[in-house]
């Protein structure tokens, strides 16, 4: 508790950087965790921890699990007690709120702001920095099969558009909003792949850290020299730093995937809106707000439009505009009269003898009768 008191005093004097708060509070629990290791040994095998089975859990997930779900409440309590030193509580919550919060993992304000930052531009492609590539390198053989978005099968691509050369991308789609949704979904897949890399790397680091802690417990029991214990602690501390950075990257990319999937759904729902492509794209680029497909920005837009009534988007009547380029259609009665006059004129032009009533027939008729 002395260590935590020092951290709390330091928190009051100077603000902790937002990128290091996770590292600080995890490191501060190392002393307490080392004391617990003296009384409670870690399991011998990597797969011998009890797991609470349920309908949603498979046998494979249970065999890979190391953490017992019965210890979740205990872990939450320890995490909350540590994070309270880094959070400023403006008002005391009620008793019911305290009871409800104590059973769930806390979400730090830094993580919330990180997610909101990714939601401001839902259509924007995920930013894969150079640091991300250096932190989470994965073997090229593993990435070849699932890193790039899946290509459309040629037989399926030919259903939407007939081309001389088979088209594999979204250019074969006819509707502009369909092409837009396809493009956004590709970005969403890229974001999911990028989020998967930190998770894969963190899985190996976390399991290695667990093994190092087991070794450290044995070294303490065997009274190993202080220098060797310090070396083990530095290795564990480095692994924890990596895990903290991996969680930040995972949350950021997962939030980006959420925003991209929402933008794709917007394009799907705007497909039947009779409006120009620029207006549709403008609605797709609105900032994402959890709970609504468009949110408050759409409500503000509808209020600014004088023609919109009852929260309805304005529609364009394309049929009325098209009729001005073509000849107006005649009524059925007028069409029947026109056809009668046309047949009469045709008969008169090809059978002129009928028009000469009471007169003589043409000369070739007289010649024929003389024979």
Short mmCIF file of C-alpha atoms in Angstrom, two decimals:
data_model
loop_
_atom_site.label_atom_id
_atom_site.label_comp_id
_atom_site.label_asym_id
_atom_site.label_seq_id
_atom_site.Cartn_x
_atom_site.Cartn_y
_atom_site.Cartn_z
CA UNK A 1 0.00 0.00 0.00
CA UNK A 2 2.99 2.31 0.50
CA UNK A 3 3.80 2.04 -3.17
CA UNK A 4 0.22 2.88 -4.13
CA UNK A 5 0.24 5.86 -1.73
CA UNK A 6 3.31 7.23 -3.48
CA UNK A 7 1.62 6.83 -6.84
CA UNK A 8 -1.48 8.59 -5.54
CA UNK A 9 0.59 11.53 -4.27
CA UNK A 10 2.38 11.75 -7.59
CA UNK A 11 -0.98 11.72 -9.34
CA UNK A 12 -2.05 14.75 -7.32
CA UNK A 13 1.09 16.74 -8.08
CA UNK A 14 1.36 16.06 -11.82
CA UNK A 15 -0.96 14.45 -14.34
CA UNK A 16 -0.09 10.99 -15.61
CA UNK A 17 0.29 10.80 -19.42
CA UNK A 18 -2.63 9.09 -21.09
CA UNK A 19 -0.38 6.63 -22.90
CA UNK A 20 1.26 5.30 -19.72
CA UNK A 21 -1.55 4.93 -17.19
CA UNK A 22 -2.08 1.24 -17.94
CA UNK A 23 1.60 0.46 -17.50
CA UNK A 24 1.73 2.35 -14.21
CA UNK A 25 -1.19 0.67 -12.51
CA UNK A 26 -0.18 -2.84 -13.67
CA UNK A 27 3.37 -2.33 -12.45
CA UNK A 28 2.07 -1.11 -9.11
CA UNK A 29 0.38 -4.47 -8.49
CA UNK A 30 3.55 -6.50 -8.99
CA UNK A 31 4.53 -6.28 -5.32
CA UNK A 32 1.15 -7.54 -4.14
CA UNK A 33 1.15 -10.31 -6.75
CA UNK A 34 4.60 -11.49 -5.68
CA UNK A 35 3.39 -11.72 -2.08
CA UNK A 36 0.45 -13.86 -3.17
CA UNK A 37 2.72 -16.20 -5.10
CA UNK A 38 4.33 -17.23 -1.83
CA UNK A 39 1.03 -18.62 -0.53
CA UNK A 40 -0.64 -19.79 -3.73
CA UNK A 41 1.32 -21.71 -6.36
CA UNK A 42 0.54 -21.35 -10.02
CA UNK A 43 -0.87 -24.45 -11.75
CA UNK A 44 1.73 -26.92 -12.96
CA UNK A 45 0.28 -27.53 -16.42
CA UNK A 46 -0.70 -24.85 -18.92
CA UNK A 47 -4.19 -26.26 -19.45
CA UNK A 48 -5.29 -27.35 -15.99
CA UNK A 49 -7.27 -24.31 -14.88
CA UNK A 50 -10.99 -24.88 -14.27
CA UNK A 51 -13.25 -23.15 -16.80
CA UNK A 52 -16.91 -22.36 -16.38
CA UNK A 53 -18.58 -24.10 -19.30
CA UNK A 54 -21.68 -22.75 -20.98
CA UNK A 55 -23.71 -22.89 -24.17
CA UNK A 56 -21.51 -20.33 -25.90
CA UNK A 57 -18.19 -21.95 -24.98
CA UNK A 58 -16.73 -24.72 -27.13
CA UNK A 59 -14.44 -27.54 -26.13
CA UNK A 60 -11.52 -25.94 -27.99
CA UNK A 61 -11.93 -22.66 -26.13
CA UNK A 62 -12.08 -24.49 -22.82
CA UNK A 63 -8.89 -26.41 -23.60
CA UNK A 64 -7.01 -23.17 -24.39
CA UNK A 65 -8.30 -21.23 -21.39
CA UNK A 66 -5.93 -20.51 -18.50
CA UNK A 67 -7.98 -18.13 -16.39
CA UNK A 68 -10.72 -19.51 -14.15
CA UNK A 69 -13.92 -17.55 -14.55
CA UNK A 70 -14.60 -18.01 -10.84
CA UNK A 71 -11.75 -15.55 -10.22
CA UNK A 72 -13.25 -12.81 -12.42
CA UNK A 73 -14.88 -10.95 -9.54
CA UNK A 74 -11.65 -11.06 -7.56
CA UNK A 75 -9.66 -9.73 -10.50
CA UNK A 76 -12.17 -6.94 -11.13
CA UNK A 77 -11.94 -5.88 -7.50
CA UNK A 78 -8.14 -5.65 -7.64
CA UNK A 79 -8.15 -3.79 -10.96
CA UNK A 80 -10.73 -1.28 -9.73
CA UNK A 81 -8.86 -0.68 -6.48
CA UNK A 82 -5.77 0.16 -8.52
CA UNK A 83 -7.47 2.33 -11.14
CA UNK A 84 -9.22 4.40 -8.47
CA UNK A 85 -5.87 6.09 -7.82
CA UNK A 86 -5.83 7.34 -11.41
CA UNK A 87 -9.42 8.50 -11.71
CA UNK A 88 -10.81 11.71 -10.26
CA UNK A 89 -14.26 11.09 -8.81
CA UNK A 90 -16.25 14.33 -8.99
CA UNK A 91 -19.37 13.09 -7.21
CA UNK A 92 -19.99 10.12 -4.97
CA UNK A 93 -22.22 7.58 -6.75
CA UNK A 94 -25.20 5.98 -5.10
CA UNK A 95 -25.02 2.61 -3.36
CA UNK A 96 -26.75 0.81 -6.24
CA UNK A 97 -24.27 2.26 -8.74
CA UNK A 98 -21.33 1.15 -6.62
CA UNK A 99 -22.72 -2.39 -6.41
CA UNK A 100 -23.34 -2.52 -10.15
CA UNK A 101 -19.92 -1.12 -11.08
CA UNK A 102 -18.04 -3.43 -8.75
CA UNK A 103 -19.10 -6.45 -10.82
CA UNK A 104 -17.85 -5.17 -14.17
CA UNK A 105 -14.47 -4.23 -15.61
CA UNK A 106 -13.83 -0.48 -15.71
CA UNK A 107 -13.39 1.38 -18.99
CA UNK A 108 -10.90 4.20 -18.64
CA UNK A 109 -11.70 7.60 -20.11
CA UNK A 110 -8.56 7.41 -22.24
CA UNK A 111 -9.90 4.32 -23.98
CA UNK A 112 -13.27 6.00 -24.51
CA UNK A 113 -11.65 9.00 -26.18
CA UNK A 114 -9.54 6.68 -28.30
CA UNK A 115 -12.65 4.95 -29.62
CA UNK A 116 -14.50 8.23 -30.24
CA UNK A 117 -11.55 9.49 -32.25
CA UNK A 118 -11.88 6.55 -34.62
CA UNK A 119 -15.64 7.10 -34.89
CA UNK A 120 -15.35 10.68 -36.14
CA UNK A 121 -14.45 9.57 -39.68
CA UNK A 122 -16.25 6.26 -40.20
CA UNK A 123 -15.30 5.87 -43.87
CA UNK A 124 -11.59 6.52 -43.37
CA UNK A 125 -9.33 3.53 -43.87
CA UNK A 126 -7.48 2.24 -40.78
CA UNK A 127 -4.11 3.85 -40.15
CA UNK A 128 -1.40 1.19 -40.00
CA UNK A 129 1.67 2.99 -38.69
CA UNK A 130 5.27 1.94 -39.02
CA UNK A 131 5.38 1.34 -35.28
CA UNK A 132 2.45 -1.05 -35.59
CA UNK A 133 4.34 -3.10 -38.17
CA UNK A 134 7.47 -3.16 -36.02
CA UNK A 135 5.59 -4.14 -32.85
CA UNK A 136 3.50 -6.95 -34.29
CA UNK A 137 5.41 -8.74 -37.07
CA UNK A 138 3.71 -11.94 -38.22
CA UNK A 139 5.23 -14.57 -40.48
CA UNK A 140 4.53 -13.93 -44.14
CA UNK A 141 3.40 -17.52 -44.63
CA UNK A 142 0.67 -16.99 -42.05
CA UNK A 143 -0.54 -13.74 -43.63
CA UNK A 144 -0.73 -14.82 -47.26
CA UNK A 145 -4.05 -16.62 -46.93
CA UNK A 146 -6.03 -14.09 -44.86
CA UNK A 147 -4.35 -10.66 -44.85
CA UNK A 148 -5.91 -9.32 -48.07
CA UNK A 149 -9.71 -9.02 -48.48
CA UNK A 150 -11.18 -12.05 -50.28
CA UNK A 151 -11.58 -11.71 -54.03
CA UNK A 152 -14.93 -12.24 -55.70
CA UNK A 153 -15.19 -15.55 -57.51
CA UNK A 154 -15.29 -15.16 -61.28
CA UNK A 155 -18.58 -17.05 -61.57
CA UNK A 156 -20.19 -14.65 -59.07
CA UNK A 157 -18.61 -11.55 -60.63
CA UNK A 158 -20.11 -12.40 -64.02
CA UNK A 159 -23.61 -12.35 -62.54
CA UNK A 160 -23.51 -8.60 -61.98
CA UNK A 161 -21.71 -7.47 -65.13
CA UNK A 162 -20.74 -9.11 -68.39
CA UNK A 163 -17.26 -8.10 -69.45
CA UNK A 164 -14.73 -9.40 -71.93
CA UNK A 165 -12.18 -9.74 -69.13
CA UNK A 166 -13.46 -11.16 -65.80
CA UNK A 167 -13.86 -8.46 -63.15
CA UNK A 168 -12.90 -9.41 -59.58
CA UNK A 169 -13.47 -6.13 -57.73
CA UNK A 170 -16.57 -4.10 -56.97
CA UNK A 171 -16.58 -2.32 -60.35
CA UNK A 172 -18.96 -4.98 -61.63
CA UNK A 173 -21.70 -3.71 -59.32
CA UNK A 174 -24.21 -1.47 -61.08
CA UNK A 175 -25.49 0.76 -58.28
CA UNK A 176 -23.01 3.39 -56.96
CA UNK A 177 -24.03 2.75 -53.35
CA UNK A 178 -23.40 -0.97 -53.81
CA UNK A 179 -19.89 -0.20 -55.02
CA UNK A 180 -19.40 2.13 -52.08
CA UNK A 181 -20.55 -0.49 -49.57
CA UNK A 182 -18.23 -3.06 -51.12
CA UNK A 183 -15.27 -0.68 -50.83
CA UNK A 184 -16.05 0.15 -47.20
CA UNK A 185 -16.44 -3.52 -46.28
CA UNK A 186 -12.97 -4.18 -47.69
CA UNK A 187 -11.58 -1.52 -45.37
CA UNK A 188 -13.46 -3.10 -42.48
CA UNK A 189 -11.81 -6.42 -43.24
CA UNK A 190 -8.41 -4.71 -43.29
CA UNK A 191 -9.10 -3.16 -39.89
CA UNK A 192 -10.12 -6.54 -38.46
CA UNK A 193 -6.91 -8.11 -39.78
CA UNK A 194 -4.85 -5.30 -38.25
CA UNK A 195 -6.63 -5.80 -34.90
CA UNK A 196 -5.96 -9.52 -35.06
CA UNK A 197 -2.18 -9.05 -35.21
CA UNK A 198 -1.82 -7.44 -31.73
CA UNK A 199 -4.09 -10.12 -30.30
CA UNK A 200 -1.99 -12.91 -31.78
CA UNK A 201 1.24 -11.34 -30.58
CA UNK A 202 -0.18 -10.59 -27.12
CA UNK A 203 -1.33 -14.18 -26.75
CA UNK A 204 2.22 -15.49 -27.02
CA UNK A 205 3.65 -12.77 -24.79
CA UNK A 206 0.99 -13.27 -22.10
CA UNK A 207 1.52 -17.02 -21.92
CA UNK A 208 5.28 -16.54 -21.79
CA UNK A 209 4.82 -14.03 -18.96
CA UNK A 210 2.78 -16.58 -17.06
CA UNK A 211 5.63 -19.08 -17.41
CA UNK A 212 8.16 -16.47 -16.25
CA UNK A 213 6.06 -15.75 -13.18
CA UNK A 214 6.03 -19.43 -12.36
CA UNK A 215 9.81 -19.52 -12.66
CA UNK A 216 10.09 -16.42 -10.48
CA UNK A 217 7.97 -18.09 -7.83
CA UNK A 218 10.30 -21.08 -7.82
CA UNK A 219 13.37 -18.84 -7.69
CA UNK A 220 12.00 -16.99 -4.67
CA UNK A 221 11.28 -20.29 -2.93
CA UNK A 222 14.80 -21.52 -3.68
CA UNK A 223 16.26 -18.21 -2.43
CA UNK A 224 17.94 -17.31 -5.69
CA UNK A 225 20.25 -14.29 -5.70
CA UNK A 226 18.64 -10.86 -5.81
CA UNK A 227 20.35 -10.01 -9.11
CA UNK A 228 18.69 -12.93 -10.88
CA UNK A 229 15.31 -12.03 -9.41
CA UNK A 230 15.73 -8.46 -10.60
CA UNK A 231 16.54 -9.72 -14.09
CA UNK A 232 13.37 -11.82 -14.11
CA UNK A 233 11.30 -8.86 -12.95
CA UNK A 234 12.68 -6.63 -15.70
CA UNK A 235 11.74 -9.26 -18.28
CA UNK A 236 8.22 -9.47 -16.90
CA UNK A 237 7.95 -5.68 -16.80
CA UNK A 238 8.96 -5.47 -20.46
CA UNK A 239 6.31 -8.03 -21.37
CA UNK A 240 3.66 -6.06 -19.48
CA UNK A 241 4.63 -2.91 -21.36
CA UNK A 242 4.14 -4.79 -24.62
CA UNK A 243 0.75 -6.11 -23.52
CA UNK A 244 -0.38 -2.61 -22.61
CA UNK A 245 0.53 -1.28 -26.06
CA UNK A 246 -1.11 -4.28 -27.72
CA UNK A 247 -4.40 -3.64 -25.94
CA UNK A 248 -4.38 0.01 -27.03
CA UNK A 249 -3.84 -0.98 -30.66
CA UNK A 250 -6.52 -3.64 -30.43
CA UNK A 251 -9.12 -1.24 -29.04
CA UNK A 252 -8.30 1.42 -31.62
CA UNK A 253 -8.56 -0.92 -34.60
CA UNK A 254 -11.68 -2.61 -33.27
CA UNK A 255 -13.34 0.80 -32.96
CA UNK A 256 -12.35 1.55 -36.55
CA UNK A 257 -13.90 -1.73 -37.72
CA UNK A 258 -17.13 -0.78 -35.91
CA UNK A 259 -17.21 2.59 -37.69
CA UNK A 260 -16.52 1.07 -41.11
CA UNK A 261 -19.24 -1.55 -40.77
CA UNK A 262 -21.67 1.23 -39.81
CA UNK A 263 -20.70 3.25 -42.90
CA UNK A 264 -21.35 0.19 -45.07
CA UNK A 265 -24.81 -0.21 -43.55
CA UNK A 266 -25.50 3.45 -44.27
CA UNK A 267 -24.72 2.93 -47.94
CA UNK A 268 -27.08 -0.04 -47.97
CA UNK A 269 -29.99 1.89 -46.46
CA UNK A 270 -29.41 4.97 -48.64
CA UNK A 271 -29.55 2.92 -51.82
CA UNK A 272 -33.31 3.48 -52.26
CA UNK A 273 -33.13 7.20 -51.53
CA UNK A 274 -33.89 9.20 -54.69
CA UNK A 275 -31.04 11.68 -54.46
CA UNK A 276 -27.72 12.50 -56.09
CA UNK A 277 -24.56 10.60 -55.22
CA UNK A 278 -22.96 13.60 -53.52
CA UNK A 279 -25.80 13.87 -51.01
CA UNK A 280 -25.66 10.15 -50.25
CA UNK A 281 -21.90 10.25 -49.73
CA UNK A 282 -22.31 13.22 -47.40
CA UNK A 283 -24.62 11.21 -45.13
CA UNK A 284 -22.26 8.23 -45.17
CA UNK A 285 -19.38 10.35 -43.88
CA UNK A 286 -21.21 11.58 -40.77
CA UNK A 287 -19.53 10.81 -37.45
CA UNK A 288 -20.64 7.53 -35.93
CA UNK A 289 -22.67 7.67 -32.72
CA UNK A 290 -23.32 4.38 -30.90
CA UNK A 291 -26.98 3.42 -30.85
CA UNK A 292 -28.04 5.04 -34.15
CA UNK A 293 -27.07 4.46 -37.75
CA UNK A 294 -26.81 8.22 -38.41
CA UNK A 295 -27.50 9.95 -35.11
CA UNK A 296 -27.81 13.58 -34.09
CA UNK A 297 -26.08 14.98 -37.18
CA UNK A 298 -28.89 13.70 -39.38
CA UNK A 299 -31.48 15.31 -37.09
CA UNK A 300 -29.67 18.63 -37.33
CA UNK A 301 -29.59 18.34 -41.11
CA UNK A 302 -33.32 17.66 -41.29
CA UNK A 303 -34.05 20.65 -39.09
CA UNK A 304 -31.99 22.90 -41.36
CA UNK A 305 -33.90 21.77 -44.46
CA UNK A 306 -37.09 23.80 -44.73
CA UNK A 307 -38.69 21.32 -47.13
CA UNK A 308 -38.31 18.35 -44.77
CA UNK A 309 -41.41 17.59 -42.74
CA UNK A 310 -41.77 14.86 -40.16
CA UNK A 311 -38.06 13.98 -40.29
CA UNK A 312 -38.08 12.86 -43.91
CA UNK A 313 -35.31 13.28 -46.42
CA UNK A 314 -36.19 15.28 -49.54
CA UNK A 315 -36.82 13.20 -52.65
CA UNK A 316 -36.06 13.95 -56.29
CA UNK A 317 -38.74 13.12 -58.86
CA UNK A 318 -36.64 11.69 -61.67
CA UNK A 319 -39.66 10.51 -63.72
CA UNK A 320 -41.01 14.02 -64.10
CA UNK A 321 -37.64 15.24 -65.31
CA UNK A 322 -37.33 12.42 -67.83
CA UNK A 323 -40.72 13.05 -69.47
CA UNK A 324 -39.61 16.43 -70.77
CA UNK A 325 -37.13 14.72 -73.12
CA UNK A 326 -39.74 12.49 -74.78
CA UNK A 327 -42.98 13.02 -76.71
CA UNK A 328 -46.08 13.02 -74.58
CA UNK A 329 -48.12 9.85 -74.83
CA UNK A 330 -51.53 10.08 -76.52
CA UNK A 331 -54.69 9.03 -74.81
CA UNK A 332 -56.28 5.69 -75.88
CA UNK A 333 -59.20 7.44 -77.61
CA UNK A 334 -56.88 9.69 -79.57
CA UNK A 335 -54.71 6.71 -80.50
CA UNK A 336 -57.69 4.82 -81.96
CA UNK A 337 -58.76 7.81 -84.07
CA UNK A 338 -55.21 8.28 -85.26
CA UNK A 339 -54.97 4.65 -86.34
CA UNK A 340 -58.26 4.90 -88.27
CA UNK A 341 -57.11 7.99 -90.15
CA UNK A 342 -53.79 6.34 -90.91
CA UNK A 343 -55.44 3.22 -92.34
CA UNK A 344 -57.74 5.36 -94.46
CA UNK A 345 -54.85 7.32 -95.90
CA UNK A 346 -52.96 4.13 -96.67
CA UNK A 347 -55.92 2.61 -98.47
CA UNK A 348 -56.45 5.73 -100.52
CA UNK A 349 -52.83 5.89 -101.59
CA UNK A 350 -52.54 2.25 -102.64
CA UNK A 351 -56.11 1.81 -104.07
CA UNK A 352 -56.88 5.10 -105.82
CA UNK A 353 -59.83 3.70 -107.82
CA UNK A 354 -62.00 3.69 -104.70
CA UNK A 355 -61.68 7.41 -104.40
CA UNK A 356 -63.07 7.86 -107.99
CA UNK A 357 -66.69 7.12 -107.12
CA UNK A 358 -69.17 7.14 -110.03
CA UNK A 359 -66.40 7.53 -112.57
CA UNK A 360 -64.61 5.20 -114.89
CA UNK A 361 -62.05 2.69 -113.74
CA UNK A 362 -58.45 3.11 -114.74
CA UNK A 363 -57.48 2.36 -118.32
CA UNK A 364 -55.86 -1.00 -117.51
CA UNK A 365 -59.23 -2.25 -116.21
CA UNK A 366 -60.87 -1.34 -119.55
CA UNK A 367 -58.17 -3.07 -121.54
CA UNK A 368 -58.62 -6.19 -119.49
CA UNK A 369 -62.38 -6.29 -120.14
CA UNK A 370 -61.91 -5.95 -123.91
CA UNK A 371 -60.22 -9.31 -124.26
#
